[in-house]
Coordinates of C-alpha atoms and ligand atoms in Angstrom, one line a residue:
M3 CA 38.4 -148.9 65.0
C4 CA 41.0 -146.6 63.6
G5 CA 43.1 -144.0 65.4
I6 CA 43.1 -140.3 64.2
V7 CA 45.7 -137.5 65.2
A8 CA 45.7 -134.2 63.6
Y9 CA 48.0 -131.2 64.4
Y10 CA 47.5 -127.3 63.9
G11 CA 50.3 -125.2 65.7
H12 CA 53.7 -123.9 65.5
Q13 CA 55.6 -127.2 66.1
N14 CA 56.4 -129.9 63.7
G15 CA 53.0 -131.7 63.4
I16 CA 54.6 -134.7 61.5
S17 CA 56.8 -135.7 64.5
I18 CA 53.8 -135.2 66.9
S19 CA 51.4 -136.9 64.9
L20 CA 53.8 -139.8 64.4
K21 CA 54.4 -140.0 68.2
G22 CA 50.6 -139.6 68.8
L23 CA 49.8 -142.4 66.2
K24 CA 52.0 -144.8 68.2
R25 CA 50.0 -144.1 71.4
L26 CA 46.7 -145.0 69.0
E27 CA 48.1 -148.0 67.5
Y28 CA 45.9 -150.3 70.2
R29 CA 42.8 -148.8 67.6
G30 CA 44.3 -150.8 64.6
Y31 CA 47.9 -151.1 63.0
D32 CA 47.5 -152.8 59.6
S33 CA 48.5 -149.4 57.8
A34 CA 49.1 -145.8 58.4
G35 CA 49.7 -142.4 56.9
L36 CA 49.7 -138.7 57.1
A37 CA 48.9 -135.6 54.9
F38 CA 50.4 -132.4 55.2
L39 CA 50.1 -129.0 53.9
E40 CA 53.1 -127.2 52.4
N41 CA 52.9 -124.1 50.1
N42 CA 49.2 -124.6 49.4
Q43 CA 49.9 -128.2 48.4
I44 CA 48.7 -131.5 50.2
N45 CA 51.3 -134.1 50.5
I46 CA 50.4 -137.7 51.4
I47 CA 52.8 -140.2 52.8
K48 CA 51.2 -143.7 53.9
N49 CA 51.9 -147.3 53.7
K50 CA 50.7 -150.8 54.8
G51 CA 52.3 -152.0 57.9
K52 CA 52.7 -150.1 61.4
I53 CA 53.5 -146.8 62.5
K54 CA 57.3 -147.9 62.6
D55 CA 57.2 -148.5 59.0
L56 CA 55.6 -145.1 58.2
I57 CA 58.3 -143.5 60.3
G58 CA 60.8 -145.0 57.9
L59 CA 59.2 -143.3 55.0
I60 CA 59.7 -139.7 56.7
N61 CA 62.7 -138.0 55.4
G62 CA 62.7 -134.7 57.6
E63 CA 59.6 -133.3 56.4
Q64 CA 58.1 -130.8 58.7
A65 CA 54.5 -129.0 58.8
N66 CA 52.4 -127.1 61.0
I67 CA 49.1 -128.6 59.8
V68 CA 48.9 -132.3 59.8
I69 CA 46.2 -135.0 59.6
S70 CA 47.0 -138.8 60.3
H71 CA 45.6 -142.0 60.8
T72 CA 46.4 -145.8 61.7
R73 CA 44.0 -148.2 60.3
W74 CA 42.1 -151.3 61.2
A75 CA 40.7 -152.6 57.7
T76 CA 37.0 -153.0 57.3
H77 CA 36.5 -152.2 53.9
G78 CA 39.3 -153.2 51.5
Q79 CA 42.6 -155.0 52.3
P80 CA 45.2 -153.4 54.3
N81 CA 47.5 -152.1 51.6
H82 CA 49.0 -148.8 50.4
I83 CA 45.9 -147.7 48.4
N84 CA 43.5 -148.5 50.9
A85 CA 45.3 -146.5 53.9
H86 CA 44.4 -143.2 54.9
P87 CA 44.6 -140.2 54.2
H88 CA 42.5 -140.2 50.9
F89 CA 42.8 -137.8 48.3
S90 CA 39.7 -135.9 46.7
M91 CA 40.2 -136.4 42.8
D92 CA 41.8 -133.1 42.1
H93 CA 44.0 -133.6 45.1
S94 CA 42.8 -130.3 46.6
I95 CA 41.4 -132.1 49.9
A96 CA 42.6 -135.2 52.1
I97 CA 40.7 -136.8 54.9
V98 CA 41.0 -139.4 57.5
H99 CA 38.3 -141.4 58.8
N100 CA 37.2 -143.7 61.6
G101 CA 34.0 -145.6 61.4
I102 CA 31.8 -146.8 58.3
I103 CA 30.1 -144.8 55.7
E104 CA 27.1 -147.1 55.3
N105 CA 25.5 -145.6 52.2
H106 CA 29.3 -145.3 50.4
A107 CA 28.3 -147.7 47.5
D108 CA 25.3 -145.5 46.5
L109 CA 27.3 -142.3 46.7
K110 CA 30.2 -143.8 44.7
K111 CA 27.8 -145.0 42.1
E112 CA 26.5 -141.5 41.7
L113 CA 29.8 -139.8 41.7
T114 CA 31.2 -142.0 39.3
E115 CA 28.4 -142.5 36.9
K116 CA 26.9 -139.0 37.0
Y117 CA 30.0 -136.8 37.5
N118 CA 32.6 -139.2 36.2
Y119 CA 34.6 -139.1 39.5
K120 CA 37.4 -141.5 39.7
F121 CA 37.9 -143.5 42.9
Q122 CA 41.3 -145.1 43.8
S123 CA 40.6 -147.2 46.8
E124 CA 38.2 -150.0 48.0
T125 CA 37.4 -148.1 51.1
D126 CA 34.0 -146.6 52.2
S127 CA 36.1 -143.5 53.3
E128 CA 37.5 -142.2 50.1
V129 CA 33.8 -141.0 49.0
I130 CA 34.1 -138.3 51.8
A131 CA 36.9 -136.6 50.1
H132 CA 35.3 -136.7 46.5
L133 CA 31.9 -135.3 48.0
I134 CA 33.8 -132.4 49.8
Q135 CA 35.5 -131.6 46.2
F136 CA 31.9 -132.1 44.7
F137 CA 30.3 -129.3 47.0
Y138 CA 33.5 -127.1 47.2
Q139 CA 32.6 -123.6 45.6
G140 CA 35.3 -121.6 47.7
N141 CA 34.0 -122.4 51.2
F142 CA 35.5 -125.3 52.8
E143 CA 33.5 -125.5 55.8
E144 CA 30.0 -125.2 53.7
A145 CA 31.3 -127.9 51.5
F146 CA 32.2 -130.1 54.4
R147 CA 28.6 -129.7 56.2
K148 CA 27.0 -130.6 52.8
M149 CA 29.2 -133.7 52.7
L150 CA 28.0 -134.5 56.2
S151 CA 24.2 -134.3 55.2
K152 CA 25.0 -136.9 52.5
I153 CA 26.8 -139.6 54.3
E154 CA 25.1 -142.4 56.6
G155 CA 26.9 -144.3 59.3
A156 CA 29.5 -143.7 61.9
F157 CA 32.3 -141.4 61.7
G158 CA 35.1 -139.3 63.2
I159 CA 36.6 -137.3 60.4
V160 CA 39.3 -134.8 59.9
A161 CA 39.8 -133.0 56.5
L162 CA 42.3 -130.7 55.0
H163 CA 41.9 -128.2 51.9
K164 CA 45.0 -127.1 50.3
K165 CA 43.7 -123.5 50.0
H166 CA 42.6 -123.1 53.7
N167 CA 44.6 -123.0 56.8
E168 CA 42.2 -124.9 58.6
L169 CA 41.4 -128.5 60.0
I170 CA 37.7 -129.4 60.0
C171 CA 36.4 -132.3 62.0
A172 CA 33.2 -133.9 62.9
R173 CA 31.9 -136.8 65.0
K174 CA 29.0 -139.1 64.8
G175 CA 29.2 -142.5 66.5
S176 CA 33.2 -142.6 66.5
P177 CA 35.2 -140.8 69.3
L178 CA 37.0 -137.3 68.6
V179 CA 38.5 -135.0 71.1
L180 CA 40.1 -131.7 70.8
G181 CA 43.4 -130.7 72.9
L182 CA 43.7 -127.2 73.4
G183 CA 47.4 -126.1 73.9
E184 CA 49.3 -122.9 73.9
N185 CA 48.5 -121.6 70.3
E186 CA 48.2 -125.2 69.1
Y187 CA 45.5 -127.6 68.7
F188 CA 45.1 -131.2 68.5
I189 CA 42.4 -133.7 67.3
A190 CA 42.5 -137.2 68.1
S191 CA 40.6 -140.4 68.7
D192 CA 41.6 -140.2 72.5
P193 CA 43.4 -137.7 74.2
S194 CA 46.8 -140.1 74.4
P195 CA 48.4 -138.6 71.5
F196 CA 48.6 -135.1 73.0
L197 CA 48.7 -135.7 76.8
D198 CA 52.6 -134.4 77.1
H199 CA 51.5 -131.3 75.3
T200 CA 47.9 -130.5 77.2
K201 CA 45.7 -132.0 79.4
N202 CA 42.8 -129.4 78.4
V203 CA 40.2 -130.9 76.1
I204 CA 36.8 -130.8 74.6
Y205 CA 35.3 -134.0 73.7
L206 CA 33.0 -133.7 70.7
E207 CA 29.6 -134.8 71.4
E208 CA 27.4 -136.5 68.8
K209 CA 26.8 -134.3 65.7
Q210 CA 29.4 -132.0 66.5
M211 CA 32.0 -130.3 64.3
A212 CA 34.9 -128.2 64.9
I213 CA 36.8 -125.8 62.7
I214 CA 40.4 -124.9 63.7
S215 CA 42.3 -122.3 62.2
E216 CA 45.2 -120.2 63.6
N217 CA 45.0 -119.5 67.2
H218 CA 41.3 -120.4 67.0
Y219 CA 38.7 -123.0 67.2
E220 CA 34.9 -123.2 67.0
V221 CA 32.5 -126.0 67.9
K222 CA 29.4 -126.2 65.9
D223 CA 26.5 -128.4 65.1
F224 CA 26.1 -130.0 61.8
N225 CA 23.7 -126.9 60.7
G226 CA 26.6 -124.6 61.4
L227 CA 25.5 -123.1 64.7
N228 CA 28.0 -122.3 67.2
L229 CA 27.9 -124.2 70.5
D230 CA 29.1 -123.1 73.7
V231 CA 31.1 -126.1 74.9
E232 CA 33.1 -126.9 78.1
M233 CA 36.5 -127.4 78.4
E234 CA 37.5 -130.5 80.8
E235 CA 41.1 -131.4 82.3
I236 CA 42.3 -135.1 82.0
P237 CA 42.6 -136.4 85.3
F238 CA 45.7 -138.6 84.7
G239 CA 49.2 -137.8 83.3
I240 CA 51.5 -139.2 80.6
E241 CA 52.9 -142.1 83.1
A242 CA 49.5 -143.6 82.6
I243 CA 50.2 -144.3 79.0
Q244 CA 53.8 -145.3 79.1
K245 CA 55.2 -148.8 80.0
Q246 CA 57.1 -147.7 82.9
G247 CA 59.8 -150.3 82.5
F248 CA 57.1 -153.4 81.8
K249 CA 58.1 -155.3 78.7
H250 CA 54.4 -155.1 77.3
F251 CA 51.5 -152.8 78.4
M252 CA 49.3 -156.0 79.4
L253 CA 51.9 -157.0 81.8
K254 CA 52.0 -153.3 83.3
E255 CA 48.1 -153.3 83.4
I256 CA 48.0 -156.8 85.2
N257 CA 50.3 -155.5 87.8
E258 CA 48.2 -152.3 88.2
Q259 CA 45.4 -154.3 89.4
P260 CA 45.8 -153.6 93.2
N261 CA 45.4 -149.9 92.2
T262 CA 42.8 -150.2 89.8
I263 CA 40.5 -152.4 92.1
R264 CA 40.8 -149.8 94.6
D265 CA 39.9 -147.1 92.5
C266 CA 36.9 -148.6 91.4
F267 CA 35.4 -148.8 95.0
T268 CA 37.1 -145.8 96.4
G269 CA 34.5 -143.3 97.6
K270 CA 31.4 -145.5 96.6
L271 CA 31.5 -148.0 99.7
R272 CA 30.2 -145.6 102.6
N273 CA 27.2 -144.5 100.5
I274 CA 26.3 -147.1 98.0
E275 CA 22.9 -145.4 97.3
G276 CA 24.8 -142.7 95.8
I277 CA 27.0 -145.0 93.1
G278 CA 25.5 -143.1 90.5
I279 CA 22.2 -144.9 89.4
K280 CA 18.9 -143.4 89.7
L281 CA 15.9 -145.6 89.0
K282 CA 12.8 -144.3 87.3
T283 CA 10.7 -147.4 88.8
N284 CA 11.1 -150.2 91.0
I285 CA 13.1 -152.7 89.1
Q286 CA 11.8 -156.4 88.1
R287 CA 15.0 -157.6 86.3
V288 CA 18.5 -156.5 85.3
V289 CA 19.6 -156.8 81.7
L290 CA 23.3 -156.6 81.2
V291 CA 24.7 -156.0 77.6
A292 CA 28.3 -156.4 76.4
C293 CA 30.9 -157.8 74.5
G294 CA 34.0 -160.2 74.8
T295 CA 35.7 -159.7 78.1
S296 CA 33.2 -157.3 79.3
Y297 CA 30.3 -160.1 78.3
H298 CA 32.3 -162.2 80.7
A299 CA 32.4 -159.8 83.5
A300 CA 28.5 -159.6 83.0
L301 CA 28.0 -163.2 83.4
I302 CA 29.7 -163.1 86.8
G303 CA 27.2 -160.3 87.4
K304 CA 24.5 -162.3 87.1
Y305 CA 25.7 -165.3 89.2
I306 CA 26.3 -162.7 92.0
I307 CA 23.2 -160.6 91.7
E308 CA 20.9 -163.7 91.4
K309 CA 22.3 -165.5 94.2
K310 CA 22.8 -162.7 96.3
S311 CA 20.0 -160.3 95.8
N312 CA 17.4 -162.4 94.2
I313 CA 16.9 -160.6 91.1
P314 CA 16.7 -162.0 87.7
V315 CA 19.6 -161.1 85.5
I316 CA 19.8 -161.8 81.8
V317 CA 23.1 -161.3 80.1
E318 CA 23.3 -160.5 76.5
H319 CA 25.8 -160.3 73.8
A320 CA 25.2 -156.8 72.5
S321 CA 25.5 -157.9 68.9
E322 CA 22.7 -160.6 69.2
F323 CA 20.6 -158.6 71.3
R324 CA 20.0 -155.6 68.6
Y325 CA 19.0 -157.9 65.8
R326 CA 16.3 -160.0 67.5
K327 CA 13.2 -158.7 69.3
P328 CA 14.4 -158.5 72.7
M329 CA 11.7 -158.6 75.4
L330 CA 12.4 -155.4 77.4
F331 CA 10.1 -153.7 79.8
P332 CA 10.2 -150.3 81.3
S333 CA 10.8 -152.1 84.7
D334 CA 14.2 -153.4 83.5
L335 CA 17.5 -152.0 84.6
V336 CA 19.4 -152.4 81.3
M337 CA 23.2 -152.0 81.9
A338 CA 26.1 -151.7 79.1
I339 CA 29.4 -152.8 80.3
S340 CA 32.2 -151.4 78.3
Q341 CA 35.7 -150.8 78.8
S342 CA 36.3 -148.3 75.9
G343 CA 32.7 -147.0 76.2
E344 CA 32.8 -147.0 72.3
T345 CA 31.7 -150.8 71.4
A346 CA 29.1 -150.0 68.5
D347 CA 26.8 -152.9 69.4
T348 CA 26.8 -152.1 72.9
L349 CA 25.9 -148.6 72.3
E350 CA 23.4 -149.4 70.0
A351 CA 21.6 -152.0 72.6
I352 CA 21.4 -149.1 75.1
R353 CA 19.8 -146.6 72.6
L354 CA 17.4 -149.6 71.6
A355 CA 16.6 -149.9 75.7
K356 CA 16.2 -146.0 75.9
K357 CA 13.6 -146.1 73.2
I358 CA 11.5 -148.8 75.2
G359 CA 12.0 -146.5 78.2
C360 CA 13.9 -149.0 80.4
N361 CA 16.0 -147.7 83.3
V362 CA 19.5 -147.4 81.6
A363 CA 23.0 -147.3 83.2
G364 CA 26.5 -148.1 82.4
I365 CA 29.7 -149.7 83.7
V366 CA 32.2 -148.0 81.6
N367 CA 36.1 -147.0 82.0
V368 CA 36.7 -144.4 79.7
T369 CA 35.0 -141.1 80.9
G370 CA 33.4 -139.0 78.4
S371 CA 33.0 -141.9 76.0
S372 CA 29.8 -142.6 73.9
I373 CA 28.5 -145.4 75.8
A374 CA 28.8 -143.2 78.9
K375 CA 27.1 -140.2 77.5
E376 CA 24.4 -142.3 76.1
C377 CA 23.7 -144.1 79.4
G378 CA 23.9 -140.7 81.3
Q379 CA 24.5 -142.5 84.7
G380 CA 26.4 -145.5 86.1
I381 CA 29.7 -146.5 87.4
Y382 CA 32.8 -145.5 86.2
L383 CA 35.8 -148.1 86.6
H384 CA 38.7 -145.1 86.9
A385 CA 41.0 -148.0 85.9
G386 CA 43.0 -145.5 83.7
P387 CA 44.0 -146.0 80.2
E388 CA 43.9 -149.6 78.9
I389 CA 46.3 -149.9 76.2
G390 CA 46.9 -153.7 75.9
V391 CA 44.6 -155.0 73.4
A392 CA 43.7 -157.9 75.8
S393 CA 41.7 -156.7 78.7
T394 CA 42.9 -157.3 81.8
K395 CA 42.5 -154.6 84.6
A396 CA 39.2 -153.2 83.2
F397 CA 37.8 -156.8 83.6
T398 CA 38.4 -157.0 87.4
S399 CA 37.2 -153.6 88.1
Q400 CA 34.0 -154.6 86.2
V401 CA 33.8 -157.4 88.6
V402 CA 34.3 -154.6 91.5
A403 CA 31.5 -152.5 89.8
L404 CA 29.1 -155.5 89.4
N405 CA 29.6 -156.0 93.0
L406 CA 28.9 -152.6 93.8
L407 CA 25.9 -152.9 91.6
N408 CA 24.8 -156.0 93.7
L409 CA 25.2 -153.8 97.0
F410 CA 23.0 -151.2 95.5
L411 CA 20.1 -153.8 94.5
N412 CA 20.7 -155.8 97.8
K413 CA 19.6 -153.0 100.3
N414 CA 20.7 -155.2 103.2
P415 CA 23.0 -153.0 105.3
Y416 CA 24.7 -156.2 107.0
Y417 CA 25.5 -157.6 103.7
Q418 CA 26.7 -154.2 102.3
Y419 CA 28.9 -153.9 105.2
E420 CA 30.6 -157.4 104.9
I421 CA 31.2 -157.1 101.3
A422 CA 32.5 -153.5 101.6
E423 CA 35.1 -154.8 104.3
E424 CA 36.1 -157.6 102.0
L425 CA 36.6 -155.4 99.0
R426 CA 38.8 -153.0 101.2
K427 CA 41.1 -156.1 101.7
L428 CA 41.4 -157.1 98.2
P429 CA 43.7 -154.9 96.6
K430 CA 46.4 -156.0 99.3
I431 CA 45.6 -159.7 98.7
V432 CA 46.1 -159.1 95.0
E433 CA 49.2 -157.3 95.4
E434 CA 50.8 -160.2 97.5
F435 CA 49.6 -162.8 94.9
L436 CA 51.4 -160.8 91.8
K437 CA 54.7 -161.4 93.6
N438 CA 54.0 -165.2 93.0
E439 CA 56.2 -166.6 90.0
K440 CA 54.5 -169.9 90.0
V441 CA 52.4 -169.0 86.7
K442 CA 55.4 -168.0 84.9
E443 CA 57.2 -171.6 85.6
I444 CA 53.8 -173.3 84.6
A445 CA 53.8 -171.4 81.3
K446 CA 57.3 -172.7 80.6
K447 CA 56.2 -176.1 80.9
Y448 CA 52.9 -175.9 78.8
F449 CA 53.7 -173.2 76.1
F450 CA 54.1 -175.4 73.2
A451 CA 50.6 -177.0 73.7
K452 CA 48.4 -177.3 70.6
H453 CA 44.9 -177.0 72.5
F454 CA 44.0 -175.9 75.9
L455 CA 40.7 -176.6 78.0
F456 CA 39.4 -174.1 80.8
L457 CA 37.1 -175.5 82.9
G458 CA 34.9 -174.2 85.8
R459 CA 31.4 -174.3 87.3
D460 CA 29.2 -171.8 88.9
I461 CA 30.9 -168.4 89.1
N462 CA 34.1 -169.8 87.8
F463 CA 32.5 -170.7 84.6
P464 CA 32.7 -167.1 83.0
V465 CA 36.4 -167.0 84.6
A466 CA 37.0 -170.2 82.5
L467 CA 35.5 -168.3 79.7
E468 CA 37.9 -165.5 80.0
G469 CA 40.9 -167.5 80.9
S470 CA 40.3 -169.1 77.2
L471 CA 39.7 -165.7 75.5
K472 CA 42.6 -164.2 76.9
L473 CA 45.0 -167.1 75.7
K474 CA 43.6 -167.6 72.3
E475 CA 43.5 -163.7 71.6
I476 CA 47.1 -163.2 72.5
S477 CA 48.9 -166.6 72.0
Y478 CA 46.9 -167.8 69.0
I479 CA 46.6 -171.0 70.7
P480 CA 43.1 -172.6 70.2
A481 CA 41.4 -172.7 73.7
E482 CA 37.9 -173.6 74.8
G483 CA 36.3 -172.4 77.9
Y484 CA 33.6 -174.7 79.2
P485 CA 31.4 -175.4 82.3
A486 CA 33.1 -178.3 84.0
G487 CA 30.1 -180.3 84.2
E488 CA 29.2 -180.1 80.6
M489 CA 32.2 -181.3 79.4
K490 CA 31.2 -185.0 79.3
H491 CA 28.7 -184.0 76.7
G492 CA 31.3 -183.2 74.2
P493 CA 34.5 -181.6 74.7
I494 CA 36.0 -184.6 76.6
A495 CA 36.8 -185.9 73.4
L496 CA 39.5 -183.3 72.9
I497 CA 41.2 -184.8 76.0
D498 CA 44.6 -186.5 75.3
S499 CA 48.0 -186.7 77.0
E500 CA 49.0 -183.5 75.3
T501 CA 46.2 -181.4 76.3
P502 CA 46.3 -179.4 79.4
S503 CA 42.9 -178.8 81.1
I504 CA 42.8 -175.7 83.4
F505 CA 40.6 -176.4 86.3
I506 CA 39.3 -173.2 88.4
L507 CA 37.8 -174.0 91.7
T508 CA 37.0 -172.3 94.7
K509 CA 36.0 -174.1 98.1
D510 CA 32.4 -173.7 97.6
E511 CA 29.2 -175.7 96.9
V512 CA 30.6 -177.3 93.6
Y513 CA 34.1 -177.8 94.9
E514 CA 33.5 -181.8 95.0
K515 CA 31.7 -181.8 91.9
V516 CA 34.8 -179.9 89.9
I517 CA 37.0 -182.5 91.7
S518 CA 34.8 -185.7 90.1
N519 CA 35.1 -183.5 86.6
M520 CA 39.0 -183.7 87.2
H521 CA 38.7 -187.4 87.7
E522 CA 37.1 -187.6 84.3
V523 CA 40.0 -185.6 82.5
K524 CA 42.8 -187.6 84.6
S525 CA 41.3 -190.9 83.6
R526 CA 41.8 -190.0 80.0
Q527 CA 45.3 -189.3 80.7
G528 CA 44.5 -185.3 80.3
K529 CA 47.1 -183.0 81.9
I530 CA 45.6 -180.8 84.7
I531 CA 46.5 -177.5 86.0
C532 CA 44.5 -176.5 88.9
I533 CA 43.7 -172.9 90.2
C534 CA 42.2 -173.1 93.6
D535 CA 42.0 -171.6 97.0
H536 CA 41.9 -175.1 98.7
V537 CA 44.0 -177.9 98.1
N538 CA 43.1 -181.4 99.5
E539 CA 44.8 -184.7 99.0
E540 CA 42.6 -185.5 96.1
I541 CA 43.5 -182.8 94.2
E542 CA 47.2 -183.1 94.9
Q543 CA 47.0 -186.6 93.3
L544 CA 45.0 -185.5 90.5
A545 CA 46.6 -182.3 89.4
D546 CA 50.0 -182.1 87.6
D547 CA 50.5 -178.4 88.7
I548 CA 48.7 -176.5 91.1
I549 CA 48.3 -172.6 91.4
F550 CA 47.2 -171.7 94.9
V551 CA 45.1 -168.7 95.0
P552 CA 44.3 -166.7 98.5
K553 CA 40.9 -167.3 100.1
V554 CA 38.4 -164.7 99.3
I555 CA 34.6 -164.4 99.5
W556 CA 32.8 -166.3 96.9
E557 CA 31.7 -162.8 95.2
L558 CA 35.4 -161.6 94.8
S559 CA 36.8 -165.0 93.7
P560 CA 36.6 -164.3 90.1
I561 CA 38.9 -161.5 90.5
I562 CA 41.8 -163.3 92.2
N563 CA 41.0 -166.6 90.0
T564 CA 41.4 -164.5 87.0
I565 CA 44.6 -163.0 87.6
P566 CA 46.7 -166.2 87.0
L567 CA 44.8 -166.9 83.9
Q568 CA 46.0 -163.5 82.6
L569 CA 49.4 -164.2 83.5
L570 CA 49.4 -167.7 82.1
A571 CA 47.8 -166.1 78.6
Y572 CA 50.6 -163.5 78.8
Y573 CA 53.7 -165.8 79.6
T574 CA 52.5 -168.4 77.2
A575 CA 52.0 -165.6 74.3
D576 CA 55.6 -164.2 75.4
L577 CA 57.3 -167.8 75.1
N578 CA 55.8 -168.1 71.7
N579 CA 57.1 -164.6 70.4
R580 CA 53.7 -163.0 70.2
E581 CA 53.0 -159.4 69.6
I582 CA 51.1 -159.4 73.0
D583 CA 49.7 -155.8 73.1
Q584 CA 48.8 -155.9 69.4
P585 CA 47.7 -159.2 68.6
R586 CA 46.9 -160.1 64.9
N587 CA 43.6 -159.0 63.4
L588 CA 42.4 -157.3 66.7
A589 CA 41.9 -153.7 67.8
K590 CA 41.1 -152.4 71.1
S591 CA 38.0 -150.3 70.3
V592 CA 35.4 -151.8 67.9
T593 CA 33.4 -148.9 66.9
V594 CA 32.3 -151.1 64.0
E595 CA 29.3 -153.7 64.2
Ligands
F6R606 C1 39.2 -159.1 75.1 C2 38.9 -157.8 74.8 C3 37.5 -157.4 74.1 C4 36.7 -156.5 74.8 C5 35.5 -156.3 73.8 C6 34.5 -155.3 74.4 O1 40.5 -159.1 75.8 O2 39.5 -156.8 74.9 O3 36.8 -158.6 73.8 O4 36.2 -157.1 75.9 O5 35.8 -155.9 72.3 O6 35.0 -154.0 74.4 P1 34.6 -152.9 75.6 O7 34.5 -153.4 76.9 O8 35.6 -151.8 75.2 O9 33.1 -152.6 75.0

């Protein structure tokens, strides 16, 4: 959940790290800090607040070996003391850490009670620095490895020792990538901090560590054995992580959707058998595990696969799935859906399914991520980096990918052909729709509302869930997503003349039913905003505002119906002056349970 940037090279690593941290702010932004080596001393500068506050504390310092961190608090409040880096007791070592050290309390007890170590912070991370000091007898790498053998949990760690011109890092459960420049090296949670310096990377795998020294790097396992690792080239450039004139990343990413939708299906429609999933058995069932927005995409997948391919689909919140006794069978296809590919609960769910011997695959955006690696097969979204904390383009690409999965499972060539044709037309339709200014006008009318309801039936129910999640996470306005037909069983009590209800409806089997639900709201003086692809007289009379969306086939309708909801959330949050790309309490990549 936190972001790490470290630098070893001939340039000023402090400015490089600060710039890099800004690009990782999506991973956490409640405190930040850095440590650097100068004349065999480690200096730490850190503070509560965002990277801009940390930049304000820098007074022209320069250094060639730097570790830095932006935090999303798990253990201990976001304050100066708990901010990373953390010193060892004797200030010989500094560390930054992303993840959770599960046995930190036991280790701390032992170090304080038996060896009189003094801890400064409330964090689980500080114990890492003390342990390295405890084991250090002149060999930094050895002490680091001994520390690794003691800690349990998830971590990406980078450490610095005042007597060694080295950076040592290790990964287990939290991503770390090495950037290999010209006589300079970078370590980061993802490649964005160093994209303007190098595109050559090595993604550390689980239980790998790296030692970086002058003009040299080595990758080893946790026992210290040297490993042969492959360098990869990042497939996108710096423009993918810049706002490119948009006010926020979220707005940029909403507008990228014509391209990201296309990039998701390109090269896959001609040979749907080759989408990247090999089944060990005939499958009886599909189990989709995901969190948040990805979970909503999974629900859409269920509607599509069950209706069009007659295969039962179960959709699970990964965080729930893990801790009950999930009924899984080797004939299940268990698929993880994740933008980041790092969500801890989704990753663990896949590990569980693998243990049971199920067919396993992923629908993932970030290449080389933990979930992508753990699944070993599946569909990459190719949506490019998603930086706005609220997921937008990844969601619509997930719906495209779930359509591809449906085509793969369906096997009917006529159906496959029909959907492929419709998919090909979709980017242009989305592009046209994005020129529409109507949503902005509607946001101006309702941005002060205290509460919103999002209602839909059938495939538009998960769309309603996604619309309400988007609105609440970036505008902080309470919002409820509900199946329109269920409203009379409770949430109808919320309707009054101040509460806007957003109905999402498509001209399909439940169209008339949803109109009846609109009457229920109208007769209680509720305000109605209607998102629909077909407007009849009744809707014209019922709705206070209508957002007309182009007609597309049912399977793709969640894509075109979600885009106005993304825009509504965006403009409502903007009119309320919210920090759209970094909403309070949230972080992009949830690598903790
Ligand atoms: C909402 C949002 C989150 C994520 C969730 C899962 O806009 O971004 O709800 O969808 O944390 O993340 P991934 O897809 O990375 O596993």
